Structures are given as structure tokens and as C-alpha cells.
Tab-separated table of C-alpha atoms and ligand atoms in Angstrom:
chain	number	residue	atom	x	y	z
A	1	MET	CA	-0.496	-34.432	69.493
A	2	LYS	CA	3.225	-35.563	69.601
A	3	TRP	CA	6.092	-34.384	67.761
A	4	VAL	CA	7.370	-36.731	65.004
A	5	PRO	CA	10.525	-38.178	66.287
A	6	LEU	CA	13.189	-37.128	64.053
A	7	GLY	CA	14.618	-40.616	63.562
A	8	LEU	CA	11.377	-41.211	61.265
A	9	VAL	CA	12.773	-38.692	58.785
A	10	ARG	CA	14.962	-41.040	56.697
A	11	TYR	CA	15.691	-41.949	53.068
A	12	THR	CA	11.805	-40.512	52.366
A	13	VAL	CA	12.973	-37.051	53.224
A	14	CYS	CA	9.737	-36.001	54.853
A	15	LEU	CA	8.045	-35.109	51.308
A	16	GLY	CA	4.637	-34.445	52.858
A	17	GLY	CA	6.359	-31.664	55.205
A	18	LEU	CA	8.212	-30.360	52.235
A	19	SER	CA	4.770	-29.772	50.422
A	20	VAL	CA	3.655	-27.825	53.319
A	21	PHE	CA	6.911	-25.916	53.475
A	22	PHE	CA	6.468	-24.878	49.753
A	23	PHE	CA	2.708	-24.154	50.219
A	24	LEU	CA	3.729	-21.788	53.090
A	25	LEU	CA	6.291	-20.099	50.904
A	26	CYS	CA	3.358	-19.612	48.185
A	27	ILE	CA	1.043	-18.321	50.966
A	28	LEU	CA	3.921	-15.916	52.405
A	29	THR	CA	4.845	-14.464	48.676
A	30	GLY	CA	1.370	-14.482	47.114
A	31	PRO	CA	-0.135	-11.673	49.144
A	32	PHE	CA	2.840	-9.496	48.503
A	33	LEU	CA	2.627	-10.005	44.811
A	34	MET	CA	-0.938	-8.931	45.118
A	35	LEU	CA	0.180	-5.531	46.336
A	36	TYR	CA	1.268	-4.658	42.910
A	37	TYR	CA	-0.826	-7.261	40.726
A	38	VAL	CA	-4.189	-5.863	39.596
A	39	PRO	CA	-6.396	-8.613	37.867
A	40	ASP	CA	-7.508	-6.258	35.011
A	41	VAL	CA	-6.977	-7.370	31.358
A	42	ASN	CA	-5.604	-4.027	30.469
A	43	ARG	CA	-2.697	-3.912	33.007
A	44	ALA	CA	-2.287	-7.412	34.463
A	45	HIS	CA	0.577	-8.248	32.274
A	46	ALA	CA	2.204	-4.771	32.850
A	47	ASP	CA	1.970	-5.246	36.441
A	48	VAL	CA	3.867	-8.422	36.267
A	49	MET	CA	6.453	-6.669	34.295
A	50	ASP	CA	6.793	-4.095	37.019
A	51	ILE	CA	7.218	-6.757	39.429
A	52	MET	CA	10.069	-8.044	37.454
A	53	GLN	CA	11.843	-4.870	36.612
A	54	VAL	CA	10.947	-2.099	39.009
A	55	VAL	CA	9.586	-3.415	42.301
A	56	PRO	CA	12.707	-3.552	44.710
A	57	PHE	CA	13.316	-7.584	45.034
A	58	GLY	CA	10.246	-7.984	42.795
A	59	SER	CA	11.850	-10.759	40.666
A	60	PHE	CA	13.101	-12.292	43.694
A	61	VAL	CA	9.641	-12.348	45.274
A	62	ARG	CA	7.907	-13.450	42.115
A	63	ASN	CA	10.454	-16.270	41.423
A	64	VAL	CA	10.249	-17.538	44.860
A	65	HIS	CA	6.450	-17.798	44.315
A	66	ARG	CA	6.941	-19.630	41.030
A	67	TRP	CA	9.785	-21.973	42.183
A	68	ALA	CA	7.848	-22.837	45.366
A	69	ALA	CA	4.700	-23.662	43.278
A	70	CYS	CA	6.712	-25.842	40.927
A	71	LEU	CA	8.497	-27.556	43.722
A	72	MET	CA	5.162	-28.295	45.533
A	73	ILE	CA	3.954	-29.683	42.379
A	74	VAL	CA	6.928	-32.123	42.387
A	75	CYS	CA	6.699	-32.871	46.293
A	76	VAL	CA	2.867	-33.726	46.380
A	77	PRO	CA	3.000	-36.875	43.990
A	78	ALA	CA	6.355	-37.652	45.308
A	79	HIS	CA	4.737	-37.793	48.847
A	80	MET	CA	1.696	-39.859	47.487
A	81	THR	CA	4.167	-42.207	45.820
A	82	ARG	CA	5.852	-42.768	49.237
A	83	VAL	CA	2.494	-43.443	50.805
A	84	PHE	CA	1.456	-45.891	48.213
A	85	LEU	CA	4.644	-47.771	48.258
A	86	GLN	CA	4.425	-48.120	52.043
A	87	ALA	CA	0.837	-49.216	51.751
A	88	ALA	CA	0.002	-46.376	54.151
A	89	TYR	CA	-3.341	-45.893	52.333
A	90	LYS	CA	-4.850	-48.739	53.845
A	91	PRO	CA	-7.169	-48.887	57.053
A	92	PRO	CA	-7.286	-47.081	59.318
A	93	ARG	CA	-5.785	-44.345	56.908
A	94	GLN	CA	-8.323	-44.549	53.836
A	95	LEU	CA	-9.874	-41.403	54.499
A	96	ASN	CA	-6.790	-39.537	54.573
A	97	TRP	CA	-5.713	-41.067	51.330
A	98	LEU	CA	-8.959	-39.370	49.912
A	99	VAL	CA	-8.198	-36.050	51.528
A	100	GLY	CA	-4.987	-36.275	49.923
A	101	ILE	CA	-6.242	-36.903	46.447
A	102	THR	CA	-8.361	-33.818	46.891
A	103	LEU	CA	-5.409	-31.933	47.927
A	104	LEU	CA	-3.376	-33.119	44.939
A	105	ILE	CA	-6.322	-31.966	42.764
A	106	LEU	CA	-6.382	-28.587	44.412
A	107	THR	CA	-2.723	-28.147	44.171
A	108	TYR	CA	-3.026	-28.560	40.254
A	109	LEU	CA	-5.825	-26.061	40.142
A	110	MET	CA	-3.588	-23.714	42.107
A	111	CYS	CA	-1.033	-23.721	39.227
A	112	PHE	CA	-3.696	-23.848	36.564
A	113	THR	CA	-5.125	-20.675	37.793
A	114	GLY	CA	-1.951	-19.067	38.930
A	115	TYR	CA	-0.417	-19.816	35.443
A	116	MET	CA	-3.153	-17.684	33.739
A	117	LEU	CA	-2.723	-14.512	35.990
A	118	PRO	CA	0.173	-12.918	34.067
A	119	TRP	CA	-2.161	-12.570	30.962
A	120	ASP	CA	0.389	-13.173	28.274
A	121	GLN	CA	0.121	-15.351	25.264
A	122	GLU	CA	1.114	-18.648	27.242
A	123	ALA	CA	-1.437	-17.690	29.961
A	124	TYR	CA	-4.088	-16.874	27.501
A	125	TRP	CA	-3.791	-19.828	25.238
A	126	GLY	CA	-3.028	-22.214	28.265
A	127	ALA	CA	-6.330	-21.150	29.855
A	128	THR	CA	-8.243	-21.440	26.549
A	129	ILE	CA	-7.054	-25.078	26.370
A	130	GLY	CA	-8.176	-25.808	29.888
A	131	ALA	CA	-11.380	-24.121	29.339
A	132	THR	CA	-12.022	-26.230	26.323
A	133	MET	CA	-10.989	-29.460	28.103
A	134	ALA	CA	-13.640	-28.425	30.641
A	135	GLU	CA	-16.328	-27.927	27.978
A	136	ASN	CA	-15.667	-31.455	26.717
A	137	SER	CA	-15.654	-33.153	30.004
A	138	PRO	CA	-18.388	-35.805	30.799
A	139	PHE	CA	-21.533	-34.676	32.439
A	140	LEU	CA	-20.181	-31.183	33.498
A	141	GLY	CA	-19.243	-29.964	29.991
A	142	ALA	CA	-22.025	-28.995	27.501
A	143	LYS	CA	-20.102	-30.724	24.757
A	144	GLY	CA	-18.698	-33.776	26.368
A	145	PRO	CA	-20.020	-37.256	26.666
A	146	PHE	CA	-23.287	-37.619	28.697
A	147	SER	CA	-23.811	-34.038	28.718
A	148	VAL	CA	-27.017	-32.851	30.376
A	149	LEU	CA	-26.259	-29.132	31.041
A	150	PRO	CA	-27.009	-26.444	28.424
A	151	PRO	CA	-24.064	-24.306	27.096
A	152	ASP	CA	-24.913	-21.427	29.382
A	153	LYS	CA	-25.186	-23.642	32.499
A	154	ASP	CA	-22.262	-25.711	32.170
A	155	ILE	CA	-18.605	-25.628	33.868
A	156	HIS	CA	-17.133	-24.022	30.845
A	157	TYR	CA	-19.659	-20.914	31.208
A	158	ILE	CA	-19.127	-20.659	34.911
A	159	MET	CA	-15.181	-20.906	34.622
A	160	LEU	CA	-15.072	-18.219	32.039
A	161	GLY	CA	-18.020	-16.139	33.302
A	162	GLY	CA	-19.419	-16.305	29.711
A	163	THR	CA	-18.343	-17.972	26.648
A	164	VAL	CA	-15.012	-16.226	25.685
A	165	LEU	CA	-11.837	-15.570	27.798
A	166	ASP	CA	-12.111	-11.942	28.934
A	167	GLN	CA	-12.299	-9.692	31.932
A	168	PRO	CA	-14.895	-11.977	33.658
A	169	THR	CA	-12.417	-14.820	33.263
A	170	LEU	CA	-9.442	-13.023	34.699
A	171	SER	CA	-11.458	-11.919	37.723
A	172	ARG	CA	-12.838	-15.405	38.377
A	173	PHE	CA	-9.311	-16.943	38.082
A	174	PHE	CA	-7.780	-14.530	40.430
A	175	PHE	CA	-10.449	-15.042	43.000
A	176	ALA	CA	-9.995	-18.951	42.498
A	177	HIS	CA	-6.314	-18.574	42.754
A	178	CYS	CA	-5.981	-16.216	45.775
A	179	ILE	CA	-9.068	-16.823	47.792
A	180	ALA	CA	-11.035	-20.021	47.137
A	181	ILE	CA	-8.465	-22.540	46.227
A	182	PRO	CA	-5.972	-21.545	49.087
A	183	GLY	CA	-8.610	-21.516	51.470
A	184	ALA	CA	-9.900	-25.063	50.748
A	185	LEU	CA	-6.192	-26.127	50.687
A	186	ALA	CA	-5.550	-24.858	54.103
A	187	GLY	CA	-8.831	-26.175	55.618
A	188	LEU	CA	-8.225	-29.738	54.145
A	189	MET	CA	-4.519	-29.740	55.172
A	190	GLY	CA	-5.619	-29.089	58.878
A	191	PHE	CA	-7.925	-32.032	58.404
A	192	HIS	CA	-5.314	-34.015	56.919
A	193	PHE	CA	-2.869	-33.476	59.952
A	194	PHE	CA	-5.705	-34.071	62.382
A	195	ASN	CA	-6.345	-37.458	60.660
A	196	ILE	CA	-2.838	-38.537	61.079
A	197	HIS	CA	-3.156	-37.911	64.768
A	198	ARG	CA	-6.405	-39.703	64.822
A	199	ALA	CA	-5.124	-42.671	62.990
A	200	GLY	CA	-2.333	-42.996	65.787
A	201	GLY	CA	0.593	-41.008	63.934
A	202	MET	CA	2.745	-42.098	61.122
A	203	SER	CA	2.763	-45.587	59.670
A	204	GLY	CA	6.474	-45.947	58.887
A	205	PRO	CA	9.438	-43.413	57.776
A	206	LEU	CA	8.114	-40.199	56.853
B	1	MET	CA	-27.637	-14.291	98.312
B	2	PHE	CA	-28.465	-17.650	96.949
B	3	LYS	CA	-31.396	-19.220	98.599
B	4	PRO	CA	-32.193	-22.810	97.960
B	5	MET	CA	-35.811	-23.314	96.714
B	6	ALA	CA	-38.214	-23.693	99.686
B	7	LYS	CA	-39.174	-27.159	98.554
B	8	ALA	CA	-39.505	-28.903	95.087
B	9	GLU	CA	-43.104	-29.136	94.358
B	10	ALA	CA	-44.275	-32.326	92.637
B	11	ILE	CA	-44.656	-31.238	88.991
B	12	ASP	CA	-47.091	-32.799	86.755
B	13	PRO	CA	-45.435	-35.369	84.827
B	14	LYS	CA	-47.754	-34.250	81.852
B	15	LYS	CA	-46.268	-30.795	82.047
B	16	ILE	CA	-42.693	-32.161	82.040
B	17	ALA	CA	-43.479	-34.124	78.924
B	18	ARG	CA	-45.109	-30.974	77.213
B	19	ARG	CA	-41.929	-28.929	78.193
B	20	GLU	CA	-39.764	-31.709	76.936
B	21	ALA	CA	-41.618	-31.938	73.751
B	22	ILE	CA	-41.373	-28.060	73.307
B	23	ARG	CA	-37.708	-27.885	73.908
B	24	LYS	CA	-37.057	-30.780	71.508
B	25	GLY	CA	-39.282	-28.962	68.950
B	26	LEU	CA	-37.411	-25.476	69.233
B	27	PHE	CA	-34.273	-27.412	68.857
B	28	TRP	CA	-35.006	-29.214	65.541
B	29	ALA	CA	-36.862	-25.891	64.405
B	30	CYS	CA	-33.493	-24.214	64.907
B	31	TRP	CA	-31.567	-26.765	63.078
B	32	GLY	CA	-34.108	-26.642	60.407
B	33	VAL	CA	-33.872	-22.786	60.054
B	34	PHE	CA	-30.006	-23.099	59.970
B	35	VAL	CA	-29.851	-26.006	57.550
B	36	GLY	CA	-32.607	-24.057	55.274
B	37	PHE	CA	-30.579	-20.909	55.141
B	38	ALA	CA	-27.324	-22.644	54.482
B	39	GLY	CA	-29.221	-24.636	51.573
B	40	ILE	CA	-30.547	-21.458	50.205
B	41	LEU	CA	-27.272	-19.348	50.716
B	42	GLY	CA	-25.388	-22.043	48.946
B	43	ALA	CA	-27.809	-22.773	46.014
B	44	SER	CA	-27.756	-18.680	45.584
B	45	ILE	CA	-24.082	-18.595	45.392
B	46	VAL	CA	-23.997	-21.244	42.658
B	47	ARG	CA	-26.526	-19.397	40.652
B	48	PHE	CA	-24.872	-16.159	41.549
B	49	ALA	CA	-21.784	-17.341	39.555
B	50	TYR	CA	-23.730	-17.966	36.249
B	51	PRO	CA	-24.147	-14.409	34.724
B	52	ARG	CA	-27.499	-13.560	33.233
B	53	ILE	CA	-26.068	-10.987	30.824
B	54	VAL	CA	-22.535	-11.178	29.415
B	55	PHE	CA	-20.736	-8.506	27.481
B	56	GLU	CA	-19.314	-10.147	24.571
B	57	PRO	CA	-18.946	-9.499	20.723
B	58	SER	CA	-22.061	-10.437	18.682
B	59	SER	CA	-22.058	-13.622	16.766
B	60	ILE	CA	-23.337	-11.702	13.780
B	61	PHE	CA	-20.886	-9.054	12.334
B	62	LYS	CA	-20.016	-7.412	9.237
B	63	ALA	CA	-16.574	-7.903	7.629
B	64	GLY	CA	-16.097	-5.164	5.249
B	65	LYS	CA	-16.653	-5.015	1.608
B	66	PRO	CA	-15.934	-7.973	-0.556
B	67	ASP	CA	-13.703	-5.668	-2.828
B	68	ASP	CA	-11.454	-5.362	0.204
B	69	TYR	CA	-10.366	-9.192	-0.202
B	70	LYS	CA	-7.952	-10.138	-2.882
B	71	ALA	CA	-8.503	-13.389	-4.764
B	72	GLY	CA	-6.727	-16.271	-3.104
B	73	SER	CA	-6.315	-14.344	0.375
B	74	VAL	CA	-6.995	-15.458	3.796
B	75	SER	CA	-7.822	-12.993	6.227
B	76	LEU	CA	-8.225	-13.156	10.059
B	77	ILE	CA	-10.924	-10.788	11.476
B	78	HIS	CA	-9.418	-9.627	14.709
B	79	GLY	CA	-11.429	-10.239	17.986
B	80	ARG	CA	-13.997	-12.274	16.152
B	81	GLY	CA	-12.108	-15.553	15.725
B	82	VAL	CA	-12.964	-15.869	11.942
B	83	PHE	CA	-11.011	-16.357	8.895
B	84	VAL	CA	-12.409	-14.841	5.801
B	85	VAL	CA	-11.094	-16.718	2.540
B	86	ARG	CA	-11.507	-15.448	-0.847
B	87	THR	CA	-11.000	-17.945	-3.666
B	88	GLU	CA	-11.455	-17.598	-7.374
B	89	LYS	CA	-15.076	-18.999	-7.040
B	90	GLY	CA	-16.066	-17.029	-3.962
B	91	PHE	CA	-15.941	-16.338	-0.186
B	92	TYR	CA	-16.196	-18.583	2.774
B	93	ALA	CA	-15.648	-18.038	6.614
B	94	LEU	CA	-13.835	-20.359	8.613
B	95	SER	CA	-13.728	-20.646	12.271
B	96	ALA	CA	-10.369	-19.603	13.744
B	97	LYS	CA	-10.634	-21.978	16.694
B	98	CYS	CA	-8.585	-25.077	16.410
B	99	THR	CA	-10.770	-28.380	16.516
B	100	HIS	CA	-8.274	-29.895	18.958
B	101	LEU	CA	-8.272	-27.653	22.175
B	102	GLY	CA	-9.500	-24.087	20.931
B	103	CYS	CA	-6.159	-22.334	20.107
B	104	GLN	CA	-6.177	-19.969	17.123
B	105	PRO	CA	-4.544	-21.372	14.169
B	106	ILE	CA	-2.211	-19.176	11.950
B	107	TRP	CA	-2.251	-18.901	8.203
B	108	TYR	CA	1.150	-19.418	6.516
B	109	GLU	CA	0.671	-17.812	3.099
B	110	ASP	CA	4.194	-19.220	1.667
B	111	GLN	CA	3.029	-22.795	2.521
B	112	GLN	CA	-0.791	-22.360	2.113
B	113	VAL	CA	-1.664	-23.965	5.331
B	114	PHE	CA	-3.082	-23.241	8.714
B	115	LYS	CA	-0.821	-24.293	11.634
B	116	CYS	CA	-1.972	-24.419	15.180
B	117	PRO	CA	0.699	-23.143	17.613
B	118	CYS	CA	-0.548	-25.115	20.496
B	119	HIS	CA	0.061	-28.714	19.526
B	120	GLY	CA	0.897	-28.371	15.712
B	121	ALA	CA	-2.457	-29.283	13.947
B	122	ARG	CA	-2.638	-28.656	10.277
B	123	PHE	CA	-5.384	-27.513	8.071
B	124	ASP	CA	-5.522	-26.664	4.507
B	125	LYS	CA	-7.177	-23.665	2.891
B	126	GLU	CA	-10.364	-25.383	2.897
B	127	GLY	CA	-10.160	-25.873	6.753
B	128	ILE	CA	-9.681	-29.551	6.320
B	129	ASN	CA	-7.372	-31.183	9.148
B	130	PHE	CA	-4.653	-33.236	7.507
B	131	ALA	CA	-2.131	-33.515	10.239
B	132	GLY	CA	-1.632	-33.115	13.949
B	133	PRO	CA	-4.215	-33.826	16.839
B	134	ALA	CA	-7.235	-31.954	15.381
B	135	PRO	CA	-10.155	-34.566	14.897
B	136	LEU	CA	-12.213	-32.278	12.610
B	137	PRO	CA	-12.244	-29.725	10.038
B	138	LEU	CA	-12.552	-25.950	10.984
B	139	PRO	CA	-16.070	-25.213	10.932
B	140	ARG	CA	-17.610	-23.067	8.274
B	141	PHE	CA	-19.906	-20.047	9.313
B	142	HIS	CA	-22.803	-18.700	7.306
B	143	LEU	CA	-21.652	-15.868	5.113
B	144	SER	CA	-24.023	-13.384	3.140
B	145	LEU	CA	-24.213	-10.076	1.763
B	146	SER	CA	-25.963	-7.328	3.909
B	147	PRO	CA	-28.195	-4.769	2.302
B	148	ASP	CA	-25.326	-2.237	2.508
B	149	GLY	CA	-23.148	-4.321	0.177
B	150	ARG	CA	-20.883	-5.682	3.170
B	151	LEU	CA	-20.128	-9.259	4.122
B	152	LEU	CA	-22.143	-10.626	6.941
B	153	VAL	CA	-20.881	-13.342	9.096
B	154	ASP	CA	-23.210	-15.547	11.270
B	155	LYS	CA	-21.314	-17.554	13.624
B	156	SER	CA	-24.471	-19.107	15.154
B	157	ILE	CA	-24.923	-20.915	11.899
B	158	ASN	CA	-22.764	-23.760	10.810
B	159	VAL	CA	-22.711	-24.425	7.056
B	160	GLY	CA	-21.531	-27.540	5.281
B	161	MET	CA	-18.070	-27.801	3.429
B	162	ASP	CA	-19.510	-27.158	-0.043
B	163	PHE	CA	-20.745	-23.512	1.132
B	164	PHE	CA	-19.554	-20.507	-0.477
B	165	LEU	CA	-20.644	-17.084	-1.262
B	166	GLU	CA	-20.293	-16.249	-5.123
B	167	ALA	CA	-17.987	-13.393	-5.672
C	301	LIG	C1	-2.784	-17.614	49.190
C	301	LIG	C2	-1.951	-18.001	48.609
C	301	LIG	C3	-1.509	-17.386	47.179
C	301	LIG	C4	-1.740	-16.189	46.758
C	301	LIG	C5	-2.497	-14.737	47.414
C	301	LIG	C6	-1.041	-15.968	45.456
C	301	LIG	C7	-1.059	-14.901	44.473
C	301	LIG	C8	-0.612	-15.072	43.272
C	301	LIG	C9	-0.528	-13.827	42.259
C	301	LIG	C10	-1.027	-12.400	42.530
C	301	LIG	C11	0.025	-14.143	41.042
C	301	LIG	C12	0.287	-13.347	39.833
C	301	LIG	C13	1.729	-12.754	39.903
C	301	LIG	C14	2.534	-13.481	38.997
C	301	LIG	O1	2.236	-14.155	38.049
C	301	LIG	O2	3.803	-13.445	39.374
C	301	LIG	C15	0.157	-15.482	41.344
C	301	LIG	C16	0.967	-16.408	40.296
C	301	LIG	C17	1.063	-17.870	40.445
C	301	LIG	N1	0.785	-18.484	41.589
C	301	LIG	FE1	0.085	-18.034	43.424
C	301	LIG	N2	-0.793	-17.325	45.011
C	301	LIG	C18	-0.881	-18.151	46.084
C	301	LIG	C19	-0.565	-19.480	46.313
C	301	LIG	C20	-0.116	-20.272	45.249
C	301	LIG	C21	-0.094	-21.630	45.495
C	301	LIG	C22	-0.158	-22.674	46.789
C	301	LIG	C23	0.422	-22.091	44.309
C	301	LIG	C24	0.878	-23.465	43.481
C	301	LIG	C25	0.777	-24.484	44.289
C	301	LIG	C26	0.652	-20.860	43.358
C	301	LIG	C27	0.959	-20.987	42.077
C	301	LIG	C28	1.173	-19.824	41.301
C	301	LIG	C29	1.625	-19.936	39.780
C	301	LIG	C30	2.065	-21.118	39.164
C	301	LIG	C31	1.594	-18.566	39.409
C	301	LIG	C32	2.049	-17.907	38.144
C	301	LIG	C33	3.449	-17.408	38.366
C	301	LIG	C34	4.148	-16.739	37.185
C	301	LIG	O3	3.608	-16.554	36.093
C	301	LIG	O4	4.840	-15.951	37.759
C	301	LIG	N3	0.177	-19.751	43.870
C	301	LIG	N4	-0.130	-16.065	42.608
C	302	LIG	S1	-5.312	-26.729	20.217
C	302	LIG	FE1	-4.759	-26.587	18.150
C	302	LIG	S2	-3.392	-28.270	17.862
C	302	LIG	FE2	-3.979	-28.436	20.142
């Protein structure tokens, strides 16, 4: 694999690379937040308050995590816009476009699950709204159009670990946010980069 | 010391074919076991994530004595997601779950209206949606008197908009 010639980084400012950078910042700070954060409904919010007010540099580390997450959300769609405008989704890069869309969705899921971890009003009702949307989605949700699954076998139930938001929900979101989705993201990113190499490098300015 | 074989004997081609068949059979059997195991593990993990038993509040519960409610009052039953409304005529139980995306509306006594804090849906005292994104009225739950004289709410039974329990 060759290094990208620096001359390729131009007006497009290497948005994909920036997405990776912000992801790495999250990966770096997240596990440190986990040292103080316990996903227990009775203490999760107090733990976040401790991180903000008591832990040395706690508010700094948490804010790096938050800002990096938000900037990643800005960079990923911007990166996709660049790819679209350069028609870089065309053969031989079709597969990588699909991988990219999966990465986009996983990034959104990362934010959705992370947003609920502080377990405050915003987190609780935000997750309620997301869960209701899942419940009303086609095929997968018990109340959506073309529903086939019963209420205790649909996506809403597996997401909440029951029918109401409670401890099982927080445990599941924690698992998704800190283990399942970052793992899938890292693996798919590797595949994404390997595909760039296989397609013969970049298609135009980064 | 490595000694070369004295002399390669002519092996029966049938024997070679049989060994080849065994080799292939074993190869695919191993793959079969592996794929089978992976399939079983995957299916088990998906099933594992659907709990068989959940520890949630019962959908049938008592909500105190009828006399605890003043005529004209709207009371949220905490942790149950239900409003008990008492009018001059009687009682009814409204779901405290917005029909838009599930947040909990708040009762404003001064304006006599339910407002949802999430996207601003409005419901009147009967639970009828009249503004904002909510597409349906708040469902009404079955309400009865238990033998010990308490209100008994059953969230598993939806009743019509004309249902109420006489005071
Ligand atoms: C292995 C990687 C990660 C780990 C272990 C991790 C861990 C955590 C933990 C423990 C929290 C709760 C503490 C808090 O609320 O400040 C949290 C919050 C959050 N995480 Fe992550 N995270 C990781 C990666 C990411 C990524 C890649 C994103 C998004 C692209 C992300 C987005 C968020 C968001 C939006 C919050 C809520 C922040 C807040 O309310 O302050 N995380 N994360
Ligand atoms: S959830 Fe009530 S208005 Fe959207």
C-alpha cells in the first residue's frame, strides 16, 4: 500500500481521514470515561456529573469525546458528498460506496446509543422516541406497516430488553455503544481502506 | 538421518481414489461441522437477546380510592404511564404516552390542556389531539372498581372514547 501523495489533499480537506481521526479520538477517550461511568440506572447520571465536576480533567475528556463524536457526524456525510460529487462511487468502487453507507448508519447508531448513556431527561425521552420509531418501522417493528413479528419478538423488544425503558435498556445501549458498534465500525473501516487499495487508490483529490 | 524411500511401490489406483474420496469427505465434513456450529451459535445469540421473563410493572394496578380524586382533577399515576381524570360524570384513565412518538404529555391545569414536551402535540381533557404532530387521541384504558373499593386500571384493555366509570 502506498502513502497518499500529499498533493492530493486539496480543497476537499481529506474528510474521510478527518472522520477516522475523530473516530480515533472517541476510541481513545471512551474507554477512559468507562473507568468512572457505570451503566446502572441509579447511578449513571451521577457518574456523568462526577466526571464533569470531580474527576481531574473529567469535563475535558468528556467534552473531547462529545465534540469528536459531533464532528465525526459532520465529517462522514461531508466525505460522502465529496465522493458523490466526484462520481467516485462508480465502478470499480461500488462496493466501497455500500460499505460507506453502512459506516454512516453505524456512526449514527453510535451517537444514538451514546446520547442515552447519561440517563437524563434528554437521554430518556430521546431513547423513547427512537424506540417508538423502531416499533413503528416496516417489517421489523410490531406496529409498523407489513409487520410480521409479534410484540415480544420485534426490534423494539430486543432493543429495550422488554417493553419499557429501564435497566435492561441501559445495559443494552451500553453494550451496543462501547462494544458491538465500535467493533463493527473498526472492522468495516479496515475493509473500507483495503478496498481503496484494491481499487487502485484514490479516484481524485481527497 | 533422512533416508529416501527404497523404491516407490506401484499403488493400486483404486486405493488412491478411495483415499482421495476420504480426504475430500473429511474436508467437507469439517467445514460442515464448522458452519453448523457457527449457525447454531448465531441463532442462539439472537434468541438469547430476547428475554423470556421481564421484570416490569404489571399492566393491571390499583390507583387509590375514588374519593382521593377531586372533581375536575387530572392526576398522573407515577411509574404507570396513566392519567386518571375525574369529571363531574365520573372517571376515565388516559394513556400518558403521546401518540406521536411516545413521550409523556404534561397536564396544564390553568390552560386545561395536555402538552407534549417533545414536539408540542396538544390534547384536550378528553385526550383528543387538536394540535401538533400527534395523529391519534390518547388511548383510554379500562377502569373498574376492585372489591376493596379502589380504582382498578387495566392497561391491556383499550376502551372507547365514550367509556367512563360512574362516580
Ligand atoms: C470504543 C469507543 C467508545 C467508547 C468505549 C465510548 C464510551 C462512552 C461512554 C462510557 C459514554 C458515557 C459518558 C458520557 O456521557 O460522557 C459515552 C458517551 C457518548 N459517546 Fe461514546 N464511546 C466510544 C465511541 C464513540 C463514538 C465513535 C461516538 C460517535 C461517533 C460516540 C458518541 C458518544 C456520544 C454522543 C455520547 C454522549 C456524550 C455525552 O452525553 O456527554 N462514542 N461514550
Ligand atoms: S412525542 Fe409527543 S409530540 Fe412527538
